[in-house]
Short mmCIF file of C-alpha atoms in Angstrom, two decimals:
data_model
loop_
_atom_site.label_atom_id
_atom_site.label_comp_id
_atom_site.label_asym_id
_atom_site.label_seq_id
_atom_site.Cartn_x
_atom_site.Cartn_y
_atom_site.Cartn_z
CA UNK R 1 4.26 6.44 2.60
CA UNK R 2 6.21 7.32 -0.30
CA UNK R 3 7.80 3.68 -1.50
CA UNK R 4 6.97 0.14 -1.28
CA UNK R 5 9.25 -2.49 -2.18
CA UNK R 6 8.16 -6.09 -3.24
CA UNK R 7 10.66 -9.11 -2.81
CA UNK R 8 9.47 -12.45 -4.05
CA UNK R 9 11.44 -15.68 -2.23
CA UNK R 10 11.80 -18.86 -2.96
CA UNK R 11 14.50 -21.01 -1.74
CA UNK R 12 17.32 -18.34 -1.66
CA UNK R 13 19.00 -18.80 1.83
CA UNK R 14 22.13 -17.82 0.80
CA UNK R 15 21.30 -14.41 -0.89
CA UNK R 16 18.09 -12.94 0.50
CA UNK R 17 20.38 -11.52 3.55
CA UNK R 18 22.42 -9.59 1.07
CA UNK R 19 19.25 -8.10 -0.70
CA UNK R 20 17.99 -6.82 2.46
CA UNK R 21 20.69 -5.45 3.82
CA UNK R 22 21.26 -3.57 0.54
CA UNK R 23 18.05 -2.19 0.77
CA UNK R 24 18.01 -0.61 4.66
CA UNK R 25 21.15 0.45 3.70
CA UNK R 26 19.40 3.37 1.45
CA UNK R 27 18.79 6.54 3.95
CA UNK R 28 15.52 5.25 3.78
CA UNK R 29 13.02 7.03 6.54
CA UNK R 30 12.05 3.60 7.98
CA UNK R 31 8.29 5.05 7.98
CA UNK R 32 8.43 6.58 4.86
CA UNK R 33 8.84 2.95 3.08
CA UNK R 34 8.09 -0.49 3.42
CA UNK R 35 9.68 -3.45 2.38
CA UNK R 36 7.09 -6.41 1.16
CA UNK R 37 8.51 -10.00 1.21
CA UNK R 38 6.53 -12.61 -0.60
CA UNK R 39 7.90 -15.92 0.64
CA UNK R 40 6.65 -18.19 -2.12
CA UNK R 41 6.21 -21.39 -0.49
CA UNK R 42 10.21 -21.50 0.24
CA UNK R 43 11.12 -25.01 1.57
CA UNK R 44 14.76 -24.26 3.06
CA UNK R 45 15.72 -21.41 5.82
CA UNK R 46 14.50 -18.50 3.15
CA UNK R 47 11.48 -17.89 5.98
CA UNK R 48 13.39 -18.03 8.98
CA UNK R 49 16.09 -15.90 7.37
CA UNK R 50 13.55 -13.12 6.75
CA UNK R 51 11.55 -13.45 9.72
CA UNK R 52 14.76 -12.62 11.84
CA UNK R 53 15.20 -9.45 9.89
CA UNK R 54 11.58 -8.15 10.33
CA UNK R 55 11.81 -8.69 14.00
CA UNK R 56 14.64 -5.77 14.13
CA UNK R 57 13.28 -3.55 11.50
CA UNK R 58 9.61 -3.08 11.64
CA UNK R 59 9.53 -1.27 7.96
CA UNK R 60 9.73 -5.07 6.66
CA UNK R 61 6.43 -7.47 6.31
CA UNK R 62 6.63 -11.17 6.10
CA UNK R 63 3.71 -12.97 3.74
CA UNK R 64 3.50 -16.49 2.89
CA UNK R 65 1.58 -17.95 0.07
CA UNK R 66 1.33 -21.35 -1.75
CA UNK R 67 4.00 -21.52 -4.53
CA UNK R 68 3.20 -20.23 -7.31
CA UNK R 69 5.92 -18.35 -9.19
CA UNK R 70 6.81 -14.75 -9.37
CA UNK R 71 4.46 -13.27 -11.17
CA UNK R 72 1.69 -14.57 -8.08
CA UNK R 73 4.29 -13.37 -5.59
CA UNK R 74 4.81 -9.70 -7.07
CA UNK R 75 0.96 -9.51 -7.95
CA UNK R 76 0.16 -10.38 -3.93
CA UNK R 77 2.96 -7.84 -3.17
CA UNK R 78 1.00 -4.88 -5.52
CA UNK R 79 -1.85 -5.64 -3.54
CA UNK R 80 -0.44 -4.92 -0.71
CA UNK R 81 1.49 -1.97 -1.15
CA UNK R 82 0.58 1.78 0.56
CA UNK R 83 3.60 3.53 -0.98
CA UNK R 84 3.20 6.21 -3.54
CA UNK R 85 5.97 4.82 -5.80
CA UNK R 86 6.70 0.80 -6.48
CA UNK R 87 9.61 -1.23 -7.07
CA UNK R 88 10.38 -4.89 -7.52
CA UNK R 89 13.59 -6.88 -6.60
CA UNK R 90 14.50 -10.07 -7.11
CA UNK R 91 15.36 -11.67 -3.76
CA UNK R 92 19.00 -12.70 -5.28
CA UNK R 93 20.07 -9.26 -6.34
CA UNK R 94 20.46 -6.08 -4.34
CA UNK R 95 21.39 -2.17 -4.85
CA UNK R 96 24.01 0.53 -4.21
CA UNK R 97 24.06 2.06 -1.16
CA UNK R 98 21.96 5.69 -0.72
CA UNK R 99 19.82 5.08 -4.41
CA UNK R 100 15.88 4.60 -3.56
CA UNK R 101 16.02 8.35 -1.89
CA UNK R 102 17.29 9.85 -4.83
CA UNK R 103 15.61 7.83 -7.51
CA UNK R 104 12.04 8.51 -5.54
CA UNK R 105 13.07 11.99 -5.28
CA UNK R 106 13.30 12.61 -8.63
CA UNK R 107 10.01 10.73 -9.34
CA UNK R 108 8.52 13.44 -6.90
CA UNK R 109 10.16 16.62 -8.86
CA UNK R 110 9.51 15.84 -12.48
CA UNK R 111 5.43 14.08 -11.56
CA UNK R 112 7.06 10.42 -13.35
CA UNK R 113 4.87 7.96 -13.85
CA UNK R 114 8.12 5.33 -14.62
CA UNK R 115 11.45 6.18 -13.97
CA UNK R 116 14.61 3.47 -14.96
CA UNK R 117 17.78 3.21 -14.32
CA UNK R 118 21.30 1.34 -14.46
CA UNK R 119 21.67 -2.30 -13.61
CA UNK R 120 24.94 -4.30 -13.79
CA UNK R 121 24.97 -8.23 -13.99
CA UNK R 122 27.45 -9.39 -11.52
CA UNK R 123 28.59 -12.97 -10.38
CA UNK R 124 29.92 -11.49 -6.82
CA UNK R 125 28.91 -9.38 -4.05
CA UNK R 126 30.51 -5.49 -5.45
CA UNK R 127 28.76 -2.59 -3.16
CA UNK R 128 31.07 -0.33 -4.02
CA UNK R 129 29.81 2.83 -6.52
CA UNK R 130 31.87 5.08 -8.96
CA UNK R 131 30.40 7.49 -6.86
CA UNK R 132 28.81 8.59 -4.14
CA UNK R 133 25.72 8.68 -4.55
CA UNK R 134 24.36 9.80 -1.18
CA UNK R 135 25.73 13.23 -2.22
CA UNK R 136 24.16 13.67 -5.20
CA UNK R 137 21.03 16.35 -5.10
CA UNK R 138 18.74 17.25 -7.71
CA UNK R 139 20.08 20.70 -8.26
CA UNK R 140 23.24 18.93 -9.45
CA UNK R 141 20.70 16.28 -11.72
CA UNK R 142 19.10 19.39 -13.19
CA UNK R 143 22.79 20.74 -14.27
CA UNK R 144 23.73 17.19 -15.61
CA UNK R 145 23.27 14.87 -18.41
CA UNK R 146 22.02 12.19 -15.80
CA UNK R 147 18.21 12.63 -16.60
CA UNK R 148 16.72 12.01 -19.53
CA UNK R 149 14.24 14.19 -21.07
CA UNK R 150 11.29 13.43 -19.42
CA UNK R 151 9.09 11.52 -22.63
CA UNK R 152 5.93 9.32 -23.70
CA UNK R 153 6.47 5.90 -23.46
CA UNK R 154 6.13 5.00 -26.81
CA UNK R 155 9.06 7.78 -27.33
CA UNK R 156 11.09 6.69 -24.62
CA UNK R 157 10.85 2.34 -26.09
CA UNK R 158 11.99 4.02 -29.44
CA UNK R 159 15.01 5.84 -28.06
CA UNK R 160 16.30 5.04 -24.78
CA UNK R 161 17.85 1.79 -22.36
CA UNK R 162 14.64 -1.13 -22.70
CA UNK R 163 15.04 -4.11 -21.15
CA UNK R 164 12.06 -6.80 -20.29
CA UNK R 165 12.64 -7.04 -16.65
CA UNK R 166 10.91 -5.39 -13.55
CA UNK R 167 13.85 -4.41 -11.71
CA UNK R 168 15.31 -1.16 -13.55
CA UNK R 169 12.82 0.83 -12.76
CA UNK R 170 9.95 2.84 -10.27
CA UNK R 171 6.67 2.91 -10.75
CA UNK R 172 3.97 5.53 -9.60
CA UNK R 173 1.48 2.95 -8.00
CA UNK R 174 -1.66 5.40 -9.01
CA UNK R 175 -0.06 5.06 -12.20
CA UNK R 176 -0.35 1.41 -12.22
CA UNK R 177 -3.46 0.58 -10.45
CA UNK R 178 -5.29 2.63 -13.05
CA UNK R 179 -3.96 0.50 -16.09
CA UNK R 180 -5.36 -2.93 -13.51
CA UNK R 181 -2.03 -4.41 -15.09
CA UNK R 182 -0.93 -7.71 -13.80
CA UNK R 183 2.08 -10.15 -13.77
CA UNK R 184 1.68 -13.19 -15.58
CA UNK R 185 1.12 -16.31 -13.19
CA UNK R 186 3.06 -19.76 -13.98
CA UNK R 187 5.61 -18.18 -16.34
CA UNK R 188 9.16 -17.83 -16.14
CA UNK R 189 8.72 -14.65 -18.00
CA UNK R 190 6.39 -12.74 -16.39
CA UNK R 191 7.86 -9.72 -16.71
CA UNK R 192 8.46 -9.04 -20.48
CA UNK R 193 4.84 -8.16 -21.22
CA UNK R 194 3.76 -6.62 -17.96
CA UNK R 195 6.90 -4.18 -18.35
CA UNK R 196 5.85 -3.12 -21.77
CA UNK R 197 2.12 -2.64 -21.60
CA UNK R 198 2.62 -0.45 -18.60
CA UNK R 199 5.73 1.61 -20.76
CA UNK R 200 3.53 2.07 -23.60
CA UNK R 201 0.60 3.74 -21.44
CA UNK R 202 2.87 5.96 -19.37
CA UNK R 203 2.80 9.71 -20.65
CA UNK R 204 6.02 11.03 -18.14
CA UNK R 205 9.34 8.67 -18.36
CA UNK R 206 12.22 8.85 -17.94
CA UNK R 207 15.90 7.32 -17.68
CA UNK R 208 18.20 8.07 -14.62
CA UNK R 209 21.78 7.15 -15.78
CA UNK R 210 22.45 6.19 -11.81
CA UNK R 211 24.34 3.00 -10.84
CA UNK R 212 21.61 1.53 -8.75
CA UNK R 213 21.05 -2.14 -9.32
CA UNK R 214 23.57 -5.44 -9.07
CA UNK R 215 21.58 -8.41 -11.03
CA UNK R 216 23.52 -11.43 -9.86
CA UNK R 217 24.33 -14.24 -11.85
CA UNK R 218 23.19 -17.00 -10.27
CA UNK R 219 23.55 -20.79 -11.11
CA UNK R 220 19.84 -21.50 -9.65
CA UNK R 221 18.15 -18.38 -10.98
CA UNK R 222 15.13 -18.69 -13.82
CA UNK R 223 17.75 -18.09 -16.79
CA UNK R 224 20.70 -20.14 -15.75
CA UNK R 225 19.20 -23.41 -14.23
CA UNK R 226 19.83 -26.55 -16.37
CA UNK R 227 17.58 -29.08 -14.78
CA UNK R 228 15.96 -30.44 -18.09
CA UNK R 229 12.23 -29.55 -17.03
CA UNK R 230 12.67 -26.39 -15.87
CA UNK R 231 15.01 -25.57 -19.08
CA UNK R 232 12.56 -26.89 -21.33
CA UNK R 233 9.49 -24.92 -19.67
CA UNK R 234 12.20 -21.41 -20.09
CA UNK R 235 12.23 -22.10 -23.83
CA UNK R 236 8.50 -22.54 -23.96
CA UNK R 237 8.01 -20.02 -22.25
CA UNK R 238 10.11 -17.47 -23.91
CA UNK R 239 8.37 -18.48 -27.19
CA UNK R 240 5.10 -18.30 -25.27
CA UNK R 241 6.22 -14.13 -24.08
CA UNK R 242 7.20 -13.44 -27.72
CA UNK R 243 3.74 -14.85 -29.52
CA UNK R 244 1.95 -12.44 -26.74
CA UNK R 245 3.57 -9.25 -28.13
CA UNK R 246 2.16 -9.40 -31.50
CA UNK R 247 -1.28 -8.19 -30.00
CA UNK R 248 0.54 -5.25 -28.94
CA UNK R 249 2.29 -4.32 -32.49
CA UNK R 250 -1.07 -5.17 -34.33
CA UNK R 251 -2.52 -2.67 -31.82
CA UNK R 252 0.28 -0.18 -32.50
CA UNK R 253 0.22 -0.48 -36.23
CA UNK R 254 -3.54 0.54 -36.47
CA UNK R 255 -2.96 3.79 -34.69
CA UNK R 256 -0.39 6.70 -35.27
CA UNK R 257 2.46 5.38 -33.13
CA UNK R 258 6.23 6.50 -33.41
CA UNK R 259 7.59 4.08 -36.08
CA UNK R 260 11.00 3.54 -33.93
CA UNK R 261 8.91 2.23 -31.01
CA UNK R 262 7.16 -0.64 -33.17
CA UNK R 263 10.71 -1.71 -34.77
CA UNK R 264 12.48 -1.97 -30.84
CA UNK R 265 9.02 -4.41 -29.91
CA UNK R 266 9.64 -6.54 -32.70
CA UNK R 267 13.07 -6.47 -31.88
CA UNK R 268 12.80 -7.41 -28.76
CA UNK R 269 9.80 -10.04 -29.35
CA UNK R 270 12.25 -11.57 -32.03
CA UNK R 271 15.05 -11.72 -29.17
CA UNK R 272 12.79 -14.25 -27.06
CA UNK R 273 12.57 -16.41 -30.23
CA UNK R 274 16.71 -16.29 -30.95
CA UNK R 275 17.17 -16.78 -27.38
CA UNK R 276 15.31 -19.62 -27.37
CA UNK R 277 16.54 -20.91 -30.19
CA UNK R 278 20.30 -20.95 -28.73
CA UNK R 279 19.14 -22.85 -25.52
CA UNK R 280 17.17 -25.50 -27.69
CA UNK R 281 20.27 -26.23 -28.91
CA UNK R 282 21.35 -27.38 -25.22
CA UNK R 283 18.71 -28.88 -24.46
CA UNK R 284 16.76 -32.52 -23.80
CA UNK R 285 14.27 -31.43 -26.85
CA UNK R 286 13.30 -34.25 -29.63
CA UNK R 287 14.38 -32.99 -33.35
CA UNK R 288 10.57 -33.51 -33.54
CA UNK R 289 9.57 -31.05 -30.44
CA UNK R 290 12.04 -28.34 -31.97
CA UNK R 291 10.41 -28.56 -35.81
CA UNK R 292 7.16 -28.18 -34.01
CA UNK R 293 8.15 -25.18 -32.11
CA UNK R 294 9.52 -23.63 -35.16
CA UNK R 295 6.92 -24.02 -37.07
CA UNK R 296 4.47 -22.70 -34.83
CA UNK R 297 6.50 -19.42 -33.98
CA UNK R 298 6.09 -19.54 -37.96
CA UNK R 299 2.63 -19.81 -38.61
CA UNK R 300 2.23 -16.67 -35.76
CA UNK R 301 4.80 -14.70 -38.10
CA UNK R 302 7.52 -13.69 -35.24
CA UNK R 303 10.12 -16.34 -37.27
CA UNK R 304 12.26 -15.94 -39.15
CA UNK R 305 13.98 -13.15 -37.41
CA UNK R 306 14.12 -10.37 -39.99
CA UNK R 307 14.54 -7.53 -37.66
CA UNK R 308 16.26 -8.99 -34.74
CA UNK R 309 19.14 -7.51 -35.97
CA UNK R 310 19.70 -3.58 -35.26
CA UNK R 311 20.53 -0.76 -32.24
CA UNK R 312 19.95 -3.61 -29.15
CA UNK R 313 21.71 -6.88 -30.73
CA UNK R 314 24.38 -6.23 -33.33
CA UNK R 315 27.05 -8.20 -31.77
CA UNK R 316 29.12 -10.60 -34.49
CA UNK R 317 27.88 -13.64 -33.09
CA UNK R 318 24.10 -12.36 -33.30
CA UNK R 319 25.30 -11.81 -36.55
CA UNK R 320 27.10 -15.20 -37.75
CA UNK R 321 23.87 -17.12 -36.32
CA UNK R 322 21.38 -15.13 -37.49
CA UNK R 323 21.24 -16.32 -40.60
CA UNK R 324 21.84 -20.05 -39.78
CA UNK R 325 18.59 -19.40 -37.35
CA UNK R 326 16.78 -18.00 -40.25
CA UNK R 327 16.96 -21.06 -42.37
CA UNK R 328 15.09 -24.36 -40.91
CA UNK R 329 17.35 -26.84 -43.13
CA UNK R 330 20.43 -25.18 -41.54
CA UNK R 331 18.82 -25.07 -38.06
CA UNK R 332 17.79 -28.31 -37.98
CA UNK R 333 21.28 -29.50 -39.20
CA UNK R 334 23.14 -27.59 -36.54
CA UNK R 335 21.11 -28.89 -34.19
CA UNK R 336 21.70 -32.33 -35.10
CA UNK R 337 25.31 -31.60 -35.46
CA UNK R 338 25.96 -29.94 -31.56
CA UNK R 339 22.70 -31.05 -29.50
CA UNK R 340 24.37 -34.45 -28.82
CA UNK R 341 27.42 -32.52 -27.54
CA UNK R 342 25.52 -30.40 -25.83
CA UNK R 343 22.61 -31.42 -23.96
CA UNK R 344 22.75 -32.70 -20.62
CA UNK R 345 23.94 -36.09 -19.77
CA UNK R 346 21.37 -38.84 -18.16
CA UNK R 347 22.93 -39.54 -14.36
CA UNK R 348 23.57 -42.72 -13.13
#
C-alpha cells in the first residue's frame, strides 16, 4: 500500500463530507491507499456522517476513541497505518483534485523522506486549480522549477517554505517510525514540535511548489475559537510549544549545524510567544496572569523577541508592535489600555 491518510474528527458535521470527498476525488487506486478516520469522541452526526461514507468506499476505516485531542487521534492513526508514505488532514480542510498521485509519485522517484507543498487558507469551499494537475507527469517536474533541490533538513528549515503544521507535507512512514516520534497529547499545538524534530532528522527533502491543500478558516477551529477557556488554554499552550524548542537550538548550537537553520527556529519559537502575546490582549487574562506569563517566557530566555523579526514576519504591523511587545512597561500599558475593549463580554 503506498499511502495512508489520517483524519482526526471531532464535532465537524458540516465539513468532514467535503474533506472526504476531496480526498477520493485524487485518482487514487482505492487499494493502493487508505483513508484512517479517528473519530475523537465526536458528540454530534461527525460518526454517522463518516460511517455512511465507509460503507460505499471500502479504502476508508472508521475508529473511535475517548476524546482526547489531536495529537491522541493522529498518534492512534500512525499506529495504524500500512502505507509506505503518510499524510495528515485536518477533518475541516480538504485538497485539489488529482494531487496525492503526483505528490506520492514524486516521493517514489527522488527516495524522499518528507516532501511539502502549497496550502492556501480559505474561508469557502474553492476546488478549482490554476491548473490541471491530473496532467502533470514527472518528466515535465524534472524540466521545471516545481521541485526543489532535493536537501537535508536542517538545509531545507534554513532556506525554503516552514510552517509548524502537519498538513503541508508527506512523510515516508519507515522514515518516521525509525525516529519513534510522537504528537503531543492534550495540546492545541501538537504539531509545531513534532513537525520540526522529524525535519531536522530527515536527510532527503524537498518542496513541491503544487497547489494541493485548502486550510479553511473556520470559526470553531483550534486558532479561531473565542470561548474564554479554550482561548486561554491556546495562549498557554503556544507559550508552552515555544519553551519546548529551546532544547532543540541548545542541541543545535553544540554541534556544527547550518547557522540559517538555528536563526528560522528561533524565529519561529519567538512567533508562538508574539502570537500569544496579540491574543492575550483579547482575552479574559488578569494583568496579574499576563505579568506572570511574561516573566516566565523571560526567565526561559525566548522573550523579548530579538529575532522575531526577519525573512518569515517582516510585515509593518510585526514591525510597529514589536517593539511595544519588547518592552513590559509598554506591554502592560497597552494591555490595560485595549483589553477592556477587547475581551469578551460576560452573557446574561
Amino acid at each position: 500500500m503506498k499511502l495512508s491518510i489520517v483524519i482526526p474528527v471531532y464535532n465537524v458535521e458540516t465539513f468532514v463530507g467535503t474533506c472526504l470527498d476531496s480526498i477520493l476525488n485524487q485518482s487514487l487506486d482505492p487499494e493502493n491507499y487508505e483513508i484512517l478516520v479517528i473519530n475523537d469522541g465526536s458528540t454530534d452526526d461527525s460518526l454517522k456522517i463518516v460511517e455512511n461514507y465507509a460503507e460505499k468506499n471500502v479504502q476508508i476505516k472508521v475508529f473511535t476513541i475517548e476524546n482526547g485531542g489531536a495529537g491522541k487521534a493522529r498518534n492512534y492513526g500512525m499506529a495504524q497505518a500500512k502505507g509506505k508514505y503518510l499524510y495528515f488532514i485536518d477533518s475541516d480542510d480538504y485538497l485539489m483534485p488529482h494531487c496525492l498521485n503526483f505528490i506520492v509519485e514524486t516521493c517514489e522517484n527522488h527516495d524522499l523522506d518528507i516532501l511539502t507543498f502549497k496550502t492556501q487558507r480559505c474561508r469557502t469551499i474553492s476546488i478549482k486549480p490554476k491548473y490541471n494537475s491530473k496532467k502533470i507527469r514527472q518528466k515535465e517536474l524534472l524540466n521545471s522549477n516545481m521541485l526543489s533541490e532535493v536537501l537535508s533538513g536542517e538545509d531545507y528549515v534554513a532556506s525554503l517554505e516552514y510552517r509548524n503544521e502537519v498538513w503541508w507535507y508527506v512523510i515516508n512512514r519507515g522514515f518516521l517510525e525509525g525516529l519513534g516520534v510522537k504528537f503531543e497529547e492534550g495540546s492545541y499545538l501538537e504539531d509545531a514540535i513534532f513537525t520540526i524534530r522529524i525535519f531536522l532528522k530527515a536527510q532527503r527533502m524537498a518542496y513541491l511548489n503544487l497547489e494541493a491543500h485548502r486550510y479553511r478558516i473556520a470559526p470553531e477551529s483550534v486558532l479561531n475559537n473565542r470561548d474564554p477557556v479554550h482561548y486561554n488554554k491556546l495562549i498557554k499552550d503556544m507559550q508552552s510549544a515555544a519553551l519546548d524548542f529551546s532544547p532543540i537550538v541548545k542541541d543545535l548550537e553544540k554541534r556544527p549545524t547550518n547557522p540559517n537553520c538555528i536563526l528560522r527556529i528561533i524565529a519561529k519559537q519567538q512567533a508562538l510567544v508574539f502570537f500569544s502575546m496579540v491574543r492575550m490582549l483579547q482575552s479574559t487574562m488578569s494583568l496579574k496572569e499576563v505579568k506572570h506569563q511574561i516573566d516566565e517566557l523571560s526567565l526561559a530566555n525566548v522573550y523579548p523577541l530579538d529575532l522575531f523579526l526577519g525573512k518569515d514576519y517582516n510585515q509593518l504591523n510585526f514591525k510597529l508592535l514589536v517593539p511595544i511587545f519588547n518592552n513590559k512597561k509598554s506591554f502592560y500599558f497597552l494591555f490595560r489600555l485595549i483589553n477592556p475593549i477587547l475581551r469578551p463580554k460576560n452573557k446574561l
